[in-house]
XYZ file of C-alpha atoms in Angstrom:
670
model
C 8.796 27.667 60.168
C 10.474 30.859 61.298
C 10.729 34.135 59.402
C 8.988 35.920 56.656
C 6.829 33.294 54.910
C 3.262 34.358 55.420
C 1.155 31.436 54.269
C -1.508 32.135 56.890
C -4.022 34.877 56.139
C -4.245 37.050 59.223
C -7.751 38.216 60.049
C -7.175 41.130 62.378
C -9.040 44.260 63.277
C -7.533 47.748 63.398
C -8.545 49.860 66.371
C -6.210 52.869 66.064
C -7.094 56.523 65.542
C -5.530 59.132 63.286
C -2.378 58.451 61.279
C 0.942 60.251 61.233
C 3.931 60.045 58.911
C 6.287 62.263 60.941
C 9.980 61.535 60.437
C 11.738 59.748 63.300
C 15.051 60.752 64.818
C 17.438 58.005 65.898
C 18.215 57.975 69.609
C 21.839 57.600 70.806
C 23.538 54.227 70.375
C 22.493 51.613 72.939
C 24.945 49.117 74.462
C 24.945 46.394 77.070
C 27.692 44.514 78.868
C 27.972 40.849 77.982
C 29.604 38.628 80.634
C 33.130 37.533 79.777
C 35.017 36.758 83.018
C 34.170 36.881 86.701
C 35.765 35.834 89.976
C 38.997 37.713 89.297
C 41.085 39.406 91.985
C 41.187 43.198 91.487
C 41.631 43.198 87.694
C 43.151 46.409 86.314
C 43.562 45.832 82.580
C 42.436 43.631 79.678
C 44.624 43.591 76.590
C 45.912 41.440 73.741
C 49.284 40.417 72.349
C 48.609 41.416 68.700
C 50.151 38.067 67.712
C 47.241 36.483 65.857
C 46.253 34.133 68.682
C 43.167 36.172 69.701
C 44.065 35.633 73.374
C 42.952 38.155 75.985
C 45.305 38.916 78.891
C 44.062 40.283 82.219
C 46.294 42.061 84.740
C 45.446 41.530 88.413
C 46.643 44.203 90.830
C 48.268 41.716 93.197
C 50.768 40.486 90.604
C 49.198 37.736 88.466
C 48.654 38.022 84.711
C 45.774 35.849 83.465
C 45.184 34.647 79.912
C 41.958 33.597 78.176
C 42.038 31.455 75.056
C 39.552 32.068 72.227
C 36.227 30.478 73.057
C 37.186 29.833 76.691
C 35.093 31.049 79.613
C 37.797 30.826 82.274
C 41.271 32.299 82.645
C 44.534 30.573 83.500
C 47.787 31.994 84.870
C 50.236 33.427 82.336
C 52.744 34.720 84.913
C 52.855 35.295 88.674
C 55.210 37.937 90.125
C 53.233 38.520 93.312
C 56.363 38.394 95.484
C 57.748 41.525 93.771
C 54.597 43.626 94.026
C 53.534 46.233 96.585
C 49.768 46.177 96.101
C 46.935 48.295 97.476
C 45.356 51.661 96.756
C 46.966 52.963 93.575
C 49.898 50.556 93.764
C 50.369 47.112 92.305
C 50.890 45.431 88.957
C 49.534 48.302 86.885
C 50.444 47.785 83.225
C 51.228 45.192 80.583
C 52.120 45.372 76.912
C 53.623 43.074 74.309
C 56.443 43.864 71.919
C 55.169 44.267 68.336
C 57.306 41.231 67.425
C 56.123 39.188 70.397
C 55.015 36.316 68.164
C 58.662 35.694 67.223
C 60.708 37.124 70.115
C 58.445 36.388 73.129
C 59.160 39.700 74.889
C 56.551 41.547 76.938
C 56.761 44.451 79.409
C 55.140 45.341 82.721
C 54.763 48.355 84.998
C 54.578 47.585 88.704
C 55.094 49.087 92.158
C 58.057 47.437 93.853
C 57.685 45.912 97.270
C 59.780 47.603 99.929
C 60.250 51.156 98.649
C 57.186 51.599 96.393
C 59.250 52.605 93.360
C 57.808 52.261 89.853
C 59.512 49.501 87.871
C 59.324 49.169 84.094
C 60.621 45.694 83.278
C 61.002 43.356 80.314
C 60.104 39.650 80.505
C 60.225 36.714 78.127
C 58.064 33.653 77.637
C 59.333 30.222 78.581
C 59.162 28.751 75.070
C 58.572 29.607 71.429
C 54.885 28.765 71.904
C 54.591 31.897 74.081
C 52.083 30.245 76.391
C 53.708 31.202 79.726
C 55.737 34.128 81.004
C 59.007 33.443 82.803
C 59.362 35.358 86.118
C 63.098 34.608 86.133
C 63.625 36.437 82.842
C 63.121 39.934 84.274
C 65.292 42.748 83.031
C 64.587 46.134 84.624
C 64.553 49.078 82.216
C 63.564 51.951 84.511
C 63.328 52.482 88.258
C 61.476 55.661 89.222
C 61.252 56.644 92.893
C 57.767 57.572 94.143
C 57.532 60.227 96.897
C 53.913 59.304 97.758
C 51.679 56.250 97.447
C 49.284 57.676 94.852
C 49.496 58.945 91.257
C 51.671 56.137 89.924
C 50.222 56.198 86.416
C 50.373 52.613 85.183
C 49.701 52.205 81.476
C 52.465 51.259 79.047
C 52.065 50.587 75.332
C 54.068 50.275 72.130
C 53.779 52.387 69.010
C 55.900 51.973 65.928
C 57.315 55.362 64.917
C 59.078 55.512 61.550
C 59.815 51.806 61.744
C 61.097 51.904 65.346
C 59.195 50.042 68.100
C 58.973 52.583 70.924
C 57.587 51.986 74.404
C 55.389 54.774 75.815
C 55.017 55.145 79.586
C 52.445 57.318 81.364
C 53.733 58.607 84.707
C 51.732 60.368 87.404
C 53.093 63.401 89.260
C 54.272 61.422 92.286
C 51.227 61.902 94.440
C 49.779 63.837 97.328
C 47.606 66.779 96.193
C 48.340 69.712 93.882
C 51.764 68.264 92.977
C 53.616 69.740 95.985
C 57.030 69.090 94.424
C 55.972 70.781 91.151
C 57.281 67.704 89.361
C 54.909 67.679 86.380
C 56.416 70.931 85.052
C 60.017 70.028 85.903
C 61.700 68.697 82.758
C 64.446 67.094 84.826
C 61.933 64.813 86.571
C 60.297 61.728 85.031
C 57.130 62.110 87.120
C 54.087 63.829 85.628
C 55.220 62.973 82.109
C 54.820 60.772 79.109
C 58.077 58.920 78.490
C 59.201 57.274 75.260
C 62.067 54.786 75.034
C 63.247 52.087 72.634
C 63.793 48.859 74.606
C 66.522 46.431 73.673
C 65.138 43.087 72.458
C 68.362 41.702 70.998
C 68.762 39.167 73.781
C 72.237 40.546 74.510
C 71.932 41.803 78.084
C 75.342 43.452 77.936
C 73.751 46.170 75.805
C 71.848 49.055 77.435
C 68.319 48.058 78.422
C 66.949 50.867 76.259
C 67.883 53.866 74.177
C 66.101 57.191 73.750
C 64.652 58.158 70.367
C 66.743 60.970 68.907
C 63.675 63.131 68.325
C 62.490 63.081 71.942
C 62.048 66.794 72.790
C 64.752 67.034 75.489
C 67.524 65.074 73.808
C 70.653 67.286 73.629
C 68.941 70.093 75.565
C 68.124 70.671 79.226
C 65.744 67.954 80.428
C 65.467 64.196 80.771
C 66.034 62.416 77.460
C 63.193 59.953 78.099
C 60.492 62.653 78.188
C 57.958 62.773 75.354
C 55.432 65.250 76.876
C 54.969 67.048 80.216
C 52.276 68.455 82.479
C 50.329 65.302 83.427
C 48.649 64.680 86.764
C 47.842 60.958 86.654
C 47.300 59.378 83.222
C 46.290 56.006 84.639
C 44.581 54.666 81.500
C 45.237 55.695 77.907
C 45.505 54.118 74.475
C 46.529 54.493 70.859
C 43.896 54.760 68.158
C 44.786 51.707 66.091
C 43.830 53.549 62.873
C 45.326 57.036 63.312
C 47.980 56.079 65.934
C 46.966 59.096 68.047
C 47.539 58.787 71.791
C 44.272 59.418 73.710
C 44.855 59.972 77.424
C 42.448 60.193 80.320
C 44.167 62.407 82.907
C 42.654 62.177 86.387
C 41.830 65.575 87.880
C 42.339 67.005 91.358
C 38.854 67.819 92.631
C 37.126 69.672 89.807
C 37.845 68.511 86.252
C 38.477 65.205 84.487
C 40.093 65.590 81.074
C 40.981 63.760 77.876
C 44.033 64.850 75.891
C 45.627 63.844 72.631
C 49.310 63.602 73.500
C 51.854 64.863 70.994
C 55.637 65.089 71.163
C 56.825 68.068 73.200
C 53.358 69.079 74.415
C 52.786 70.682 77.822
C 49.355 69.636 79.125
C 49.190 72.133 81.946
C 49.244 70.412 85.321
C 49.779 71.805 87.994
C 49.067 75.213 86.485
C 45.848 74.040 84.865
C 43.297 71.376 85.775
C 41.571 70.840 82.470
C 41.125 74.353 81.089
C 40.771 75.913 84.543
C 43.602 77.772 86.240
C 44.357 76.081 89.582
C 45.979 79.183 91.148
C 48.845 76.979 92.307
C 51.035 79.161 90.075
C 48.700 81.997 89.040
C 51.365 83.962 87.180
C 51.813 81.020 84.799
C 48.138 80.814 83.781
C 48.741 81.740 80.160
C 46.555 79.452 77.981
C 48.755 79.789 74.909
C 51.607 78.047 76.746
C 49.706 74.795 77.189
C 47.771 72.220 75.169
C 44.077 72.321 76.050
C 42.073 69.103 76.539
C 40.120 67.649 73.642
C 37.217 67.618 76.093
C 36.583 67.434 79.818
C 33.836 66.960 82.393
C 33.327 68.439 85.827
C 32.961 66.397 88.991
C 32.269 69.187 91.491
C 29.055 68.482 93.358
C 28.600 65.077 91.698
C 29.494 61.493 92.628
C 31.930 61.388 89.700
C 35.522 61.423 90.856
C 38.071 59.916 88.483
C 38.161 59.416 84.725
C 39.073 55.996 83.398
C 40.536 56.549 79.949
C 39.420 54.219 77.211
C 39.738 53.511 73.509
C 38.753 54.832 70.110
C 36.490 52.124 68.729
C 37.760 50.408 65.586
C 36.030 47.034 65.900
C 33.986 45.318 63.215
C 30.905 44.320 65.207
C 29.404 47.791 65.291
C 29.161 47.950 69.083
C 29.435 51.756 68.844
C 30.075 54.090 65.891
C 33.554 53.721 64.343
C 35.942 56.411 65.582
C 33.975 57.089 68.774
C 36.032 57.356 71.977
C 34.703 55.257 74.887
C 35.682 56.094 78.484
C 34.201 56.064 81.979
C 34.196 57.306 85.543
C 35.648 55.038 88.220
C 33.324 56.103 91.044
C 29.967 56.153 89.270
C 30.542 53.279 86.855
C 29.201 55.430 84.028
C 30.395 54.657 80.514
C 30.559 57.650 78.177
C 31.013 58.215 74.461
C 32.727 61.129 72.723
C 31.494 61.253 69.152
C 30.943 64.074 66.673
C 32.396 66.535 69.196
C 29.771 65.631 71.806
C 29.814 63.715 75.070
C 26.946 61.393 75.954
C 26.202 58.779 78.593
C 26.161 55.288 77.112
C 25.447 53.160 80.165
C 25.336 53.524 83.946
C 26.838 50.428 85.565
C 27.353 49.324 89.183
C 31.050 48.727 88.516
C 34.131 50.529 89.762
C 35.631 50.768 86.284
C 39.371 50.251 86.669
C 40.038 50.018 82.943
C 38.738 49.414 79.487
C 40.317 46.839 77.206
C 40.678 46.055 73.523
C 40.973 42.628 71.938
C 42.778 41.766 68.741
C 39.662 42.475 66.662
C 39.217 45.931 68.160
C 36.212 45.008 70.316
C 36.052 46.702 73.705
C 35.824 45.386 77.264
C 34.996 46.926 80.631
C 37.129 45.892 83.607
C 35.508 46.096 87.039
C 37.818 46.238 90.045
C 35.409 43.936 91.879
C 36.468 41.017 89.693
C 34.748 41.240 86.312
C 35.580 41.690 82.656
C 32.639 42.295 80.322
C 32.333 42.882 76.589
C 30.637 45.982 75.172
C 27.997 44.861 72.695
C 25.254 46.759 70.920
C 21.597 46.268 71.760
C 19.693 45.126 68.717
C 15.988 44.745 69.423
C 13.982 43.331 66.496
C 11.557 45.799 64.896
C 12.959 48.788 66.789
C 11.853 51.543 64.432
C 12.400 54.445 66.879
C 15.844 53.433 68.161
C 15.025 53.138 71.874
C 16.206 49.501 72.110
C 12.650 48.206 72.451
C 10.602 46.313 69.868
C 7.695 48.339 68.503
C 4.274 46.927 67.721
C 4.033 47.136 63.944
C 2.248 45.641 60.954
C 2.521 45.716 57.178
C -0.773 45.988 55.273
C -0.438 44.366 51.838
C -3.769 45.728 50.644
C -2.401 49.286 50.515
C 1.346 48.794 51.026
C 1.401 50.800 54.268
C 3.430 50.112 57.417
C 1.770 51.042 60.720
C 4.079 51.462 63.718
C 3.399 52.230 67.377
C 6.633 53.738 68.696
C 7.531 52.406 72.144
C 9.642 55.495 72.835
C 6.686 57.888 73.225
C 3.612 55.863 72.159
C 3.306 57.974 69.020
C 1.809 56.382 65.942
C 2.975 56.650 62.365
C 2.168 55.237 58.962
C 4.537 54.851 56.005
C 3.619 53.889 52.437
C 6.216 51.358 51.284
C 5.512 48.167 49.373
C 2.628 46.453 47.648
C 0.496 43.342 47.822
C 2.641 40.214 47.516
C 5.736 41.801 49.054
C 7.418 40.004 51.936
C 8.336 42.345 54.814
C 12.075 42.182 55.562
C 12.787 44.878 58.188
C 16.336 45.040 59.608
C 19.041 47.565 60.476
C 20.774 47.824 57.095
C 22.626 51.096 57.791
C 23.923 50.260 61.281
C 22.331 53.160 63.177
C 20.547 50.932 65.735
C 17.195 51.679 64.124
C 15.244 49.099 62.135
C 14.762 50.059 58.490
C 11.493 49.474 56.653
C 12.127 46.940 53.882
C 10.376 44.491 51.549
C 11.496 41.606 49.348
C 9.828 41.427 45.936
C 10.610 38.777 43.307
C 14.341 38.772 44.020
C 14.664 42.524 44.610
C 15.128 44.168 48.011
C 13.683 47.622 48.612
C 14.449 49.494 51.825
C 14.545 52.958 53.379
C 17.650 53.829 55.393
C 16.517 55.319 58.697
C 19.803 57.223 59.084
C 19.179 59.542 56.132
C 15.724 58.544 54.782
C 17.222 57.488 51.436
C 15.773 54.699 49.298
C 17.762 51.680 48.122
C 17.007 48.789 45.786
C 19.223 45.695 45.502
C 18.839 42.671 43.225
C 19.639 39.625 45.333
C 17.866 36.294 45.205
C 15.008 34.716 43.307
C 11.252 35.041 43.580
C 10.822 31.784 45.500
C 13.610 32.525 48.014
C 12.965 33.302 51.678
C 14.577 36.568 52.862
C 16.741 36.065 55.956
C 18.474 39.419 56.397
C 20.718 39.565 59.473
C 24.235 40.536 60.539
C 26.276 37.552 59.352
C 29.612 39.411 59.122
C 29.374 41.147 62.510
C 29.804 44.736 61.319
C 26.660 46.028 63.022
C 24.676 46.177 59.778
C 22.163 43.653 58.484
C 23.360 41.743 55.429
C 20.942 41.127 52.587
C 20.465 37.360 52.495
C 18.095 34.710 51.160
C 17.446 31.066 51.920
C 16.920 28.907 48.844
C 15.354 25.476 48.978
C 16.930 22.675 47.005
C 15.590 20.992 43.920
C 16.073 17.743 42.011
C 19.086 19.219 40.259
C 20.397 20.887 43.439
C 19.243 18.774 46.383
C 20.774 20.929 49.144
C 19.469 24.130 50.766
C 21.645 27.245 50.789
C 22.006 30.615 52.449
C 23.104 33.275 49.938
C 24.556 36.270 51.791
C 25.684 39.674 50.519
C 28.087 40.935 53.187
C 27.607 44.613 54.061
C 31.170 44.973 55.342
C 32.884 44.411 51.991
C 30.199 43.676 49.378
C 31.403 40.087 49.000
C 28.999 37.215 48.437
C 29.083 34.077 50.565
C 27.195 30.804 50.490
C 26.433 28.525 53.430
C 25.250 25.094 52.312
C 23.229 22.358 53.950
C 23.469 18.939 52.352
C 19.777 18.090 52.242
C 16.632 19.799 51.056
C 13.633 21.571 52.439
C 14.688 22.606 55.906
C 13.394 25.736 57.645
C 15.876 28.625 58.126
C 16.379 29.648 61.761
C 19.290 32.164 61.756
C 20.552 33.549 65.056
C 23.709 34.292 67.041
C 23.898 30.949 68.827
C 27.593 31.200 69.736
C 27.422 34.794 70.996
C 30.237 36.157 68.817
C 28.226 39.071 67.438
C 27.659 37.378 64.075
C 24.505 35.633 62.920
C 24.951 31.893 62.424
C 23.339 30.133 59.470
C 21.020 27.495 60.913
C 18.111 25.267 59.911
C 15.360 23.292 61.589
C 14.934 19.850 60.044
C 11.278 19.135 59.401
C 11.348 15.365 59.717
C 13.431 15.038 62.881
C 13.092 18.351 64.718
C 16.895 18.712 64.681
C 18.477 22.163 64.749
C 21.626 22.287 62.616
C 23.754 25.339 63.405
C 26.941 26.314 61.582
C 28.828 28.453 64.086
C 30.267 31.627 62.558
C 33.094 31.644 65.090
C 34.824 28.451 63.964
C 32.688 26.912 61.214
C 31.752 23.880 63.305
C 28.274 22.361 63.119
C 26.096 21.814 66.165
C 23.059 19.520 66.127
C 20.365 19.747 68.803
C 17.095 17.813 68.767
C 14.368 20.175 69.919
C 10.758 20.443 68.830
C 8.117 18.353 67.085
C 7.311 18.188 63.389
C 4.132 16.558 62.091
C 2.849 16.024 58.581
C -0.198 18.000 59.594
C 0.893 21.660 59.965
C -1.510 22.121 62.881
C 0.484 19.550 64.833
C 3.936 20.994 64.183
C 5.862 23.351 66.413
C 6.731 26.868 65.268
C 10.360 27.878 65.778
C 10.732 30.962 67.997
C 14.444 31.426 68.674
C 15.549 34.483 70.657
C 17.759 35.540 73.564
C 15.399 34.749 76.429
C 18.073 34.528 79.158
C 19.965 37.693 78.177
C 23.406 36.119 77.789
C 23.976 37.479 74.286
C 23.356 34.106 72.637
C 20.282 32.981 70.728
C 18.293 30.296 72.547
C 16.655 27.421 70.700
C 12.883 27.658 71.240
C 9.548 26.547 69.805
C 5.857 27.364 70.243
C 3.520 24.377 70.213
C 0.141 25.528 68.857
C -1.635 22.318 69.785
C -1.126 23.058 73.497
C -0.230 26.753 73.551
C 3.080 25.986 75.300
C 6.464 27.612 74.625
C 9.560 25.435 75.103
C 12.848 27.324 75.497
C 16.320 25.797 75.746
C 18.397 28.459 77.514
C 21.923 28.793 76.149
C 23.290 30.012 79.485
C 22.679 26.696 81.244
C 20.874 24.396 78.717
C 17.867 24.120 81.028
C 14.464 23.914 79.352
C 11.637 26.265 80.280
C 8.011 25.504 79.490
C 5.591 28.435 79.514
C 1.877 28.198 78.802
C 1.031 31.239 76.698
C -1.211 31.342 73.649
C -3.640 29.110 71.813
C -3.814 27.262 68.527
C -3.932 29.780 65.692
C -1.837 32.398 67.473
C 1.178 33.777 65.625
C 4.364 34.065 67.761
C 5.884 37.566 67.565
C 9.085 37.383 69.606
C 10.653 40.742 70.471
C 12.189 42.764 73.293
C 9.175 44.907 74.107
C 10.377 46.054 77.552
C 13.967 46.845 76.574
C 15.701 44.624 79.146
C 17.846 42.888 76.496
C 15.902 39.639 76.798
C 13.363 38.291 74.327
C 9.764 38.466 75.487
C 7.271 35.705 74.821
C 4.504 37.210 72.687
C 1.732 36.182 70.306
C -0.556 37.885 67.829
C -4.111 36.555 67.808
C -5.645 36.930 64.336
C -9.178 36.257 65.556
C -9.183 39.401 67.696
C -6.295 41.480 66.377
C -4.717 41.580 69.845
C -1.051 41.221 70.756
C -0.394 39.430 74.053
C 3.044 39.490 75.671
C 4.901 38.587 78.873
C 7.469 41.191 79.872
C 10.665 39.344 80.760
C 11.703 42.179 83.068
C 8.896 41.728 85.599
C 6.831 38.799 84.209
C 3.738 40.984 83.824
C 1.278 40.146 81.054
C 0.119 42.841 78.676
C -2.067 43.155 75.634
C -2.763 45.698 72.889
C -5.117 45.776 69.919
C -3.212 46.648 66.776
C -4.006 45.514 63.246
C -6.618 44.826 60.611
C -7.819 41.966 58.480
C -4.952 40.875 56.208
C -2.175 42.720 58.033
C 1.168 41.009 58.663
C 2.609 41.468 62.172
C 6.281 42.490 62.416
C 8.267 40.539 63.533
C 6.340 37.327 62.774
C 7.008 33.623 62.801
C 4.831 31.490 60.607
C 4.191 28.103 59.070
C 6.037 27.170 55.896
């Protein structure tokens, strides 16, 4: 039913002018925020325990740590230390990290502002049992107490890094507050404020031992200065992180009134505050403005004359779902809610959100989250519109003409038109994003061989995978942001089951997903919303959808749709993300009545929409770029595409095609 089998001859008329074959340039990566948690109380951080459980922990400013189990949609309490917390403004429970051996020793660490005097407390806690499901408030052991002269610039982030086999705790401390560091603390090596600190906490369980020791190679050990100091000259490094691949420390240091900066922090570095704000001399100490004496930012941005006010440091992306390019640094601005990317030595705006971004977060798989102080945690996911040949996150009207092997594409980005010779009569179009650049690649399947052109560098590839009678079902089954070459093979007398055969782009490994019976229709999609395509089939005789969830391997069965022995009486499967929740919705088009039936994954309600007539070909895509699938049909009798924009429910139409053309994307009868 769905995908790539064109057993209907399309009689359509082309009404387009001159042709162009100009090369297309990919636009910047497109992301969206997928809902993860809501209803939280001033969340400040999302993190993980690196213990293999895939749990996500959320720090609430008032003093409660929440935990979310894999697959859950709600959070429960992990530990409540509200009675110890002075919360409000830049104070509160500000940081959380887990010992690298947490899975076996149960130790975790927090950074909070103490009720009463407002001092910064770095403390160790332990879980209540070996299962590590709950933190024990009574297990507190204080490592550091740092007096705060003012209410602001408390820093907050703490994190472990293993240095030469030693598990060291890093602590980012602000300069103590007020404006322009009136106590000149950030440059004073005998003060812990305005610094990065590095200590080795005791996790022996013997509380008669010192709570921590200082690494011998800290820069001020055995010389003038506090032994805990790792680097100096910070204003307020509220949010920072380690690149999980390179182990580099990337810090977002909040500026005074002019410059927000990102630094890579190294042992013994002086990062300039209060002498420099970014790479600009502050004139607080003009005689000291000697650039060679300080480490310059990796990059910075100005906030003078703009609504931007405070950088929220983020993470270098190392996830496997291809949300953004690997190695790109993701960060934001608290006041504007803008999310930025630093990649290839350039800054760019990724997304403008309505959030006050208090933090970013990283789960155990390296996927990133955005924490909104108003009570939300959302996942960063890539936008992947089908048939997006120009990379603007909108589906383009396009056809493949078997008679001459030419692809004709109307780019939604600028309404330009192009033609590309690729393929021949009998080829099955198989467009997908094979190179992971967020642009659909032109591709065909021919007698068990895949031919495609990588949009990222315009190179040609050919891959032997499958047999002549297979149905191509390319999609991202391994969640690396690239389409995997895949075929669906119907069973036979000797092999009665149907199978997906998948060539994973992430590692080149082959995988097989089997269905016990024969002659189903493949309906792949991301039904569980984990960023990986699920192998799924629609059962002809019963109308059952059988979905094997990539997240846990379980099978879901949903009865939806009508199958008749007469093809004109059968539904056509039209799955897509119609409700915009990041999950594929089960859906069908009923040609006999021209009605679409959609089972929304967000709430399982069923929508019925009258749109189309018998003989129309459904062509589901995101034509308006709102991250929701639009209902659309191609009418062979007139060569016109009709669509309903999900963004504003307006109906549109465009003539595009010619007798014998194949619309992309298309859903068709088996």
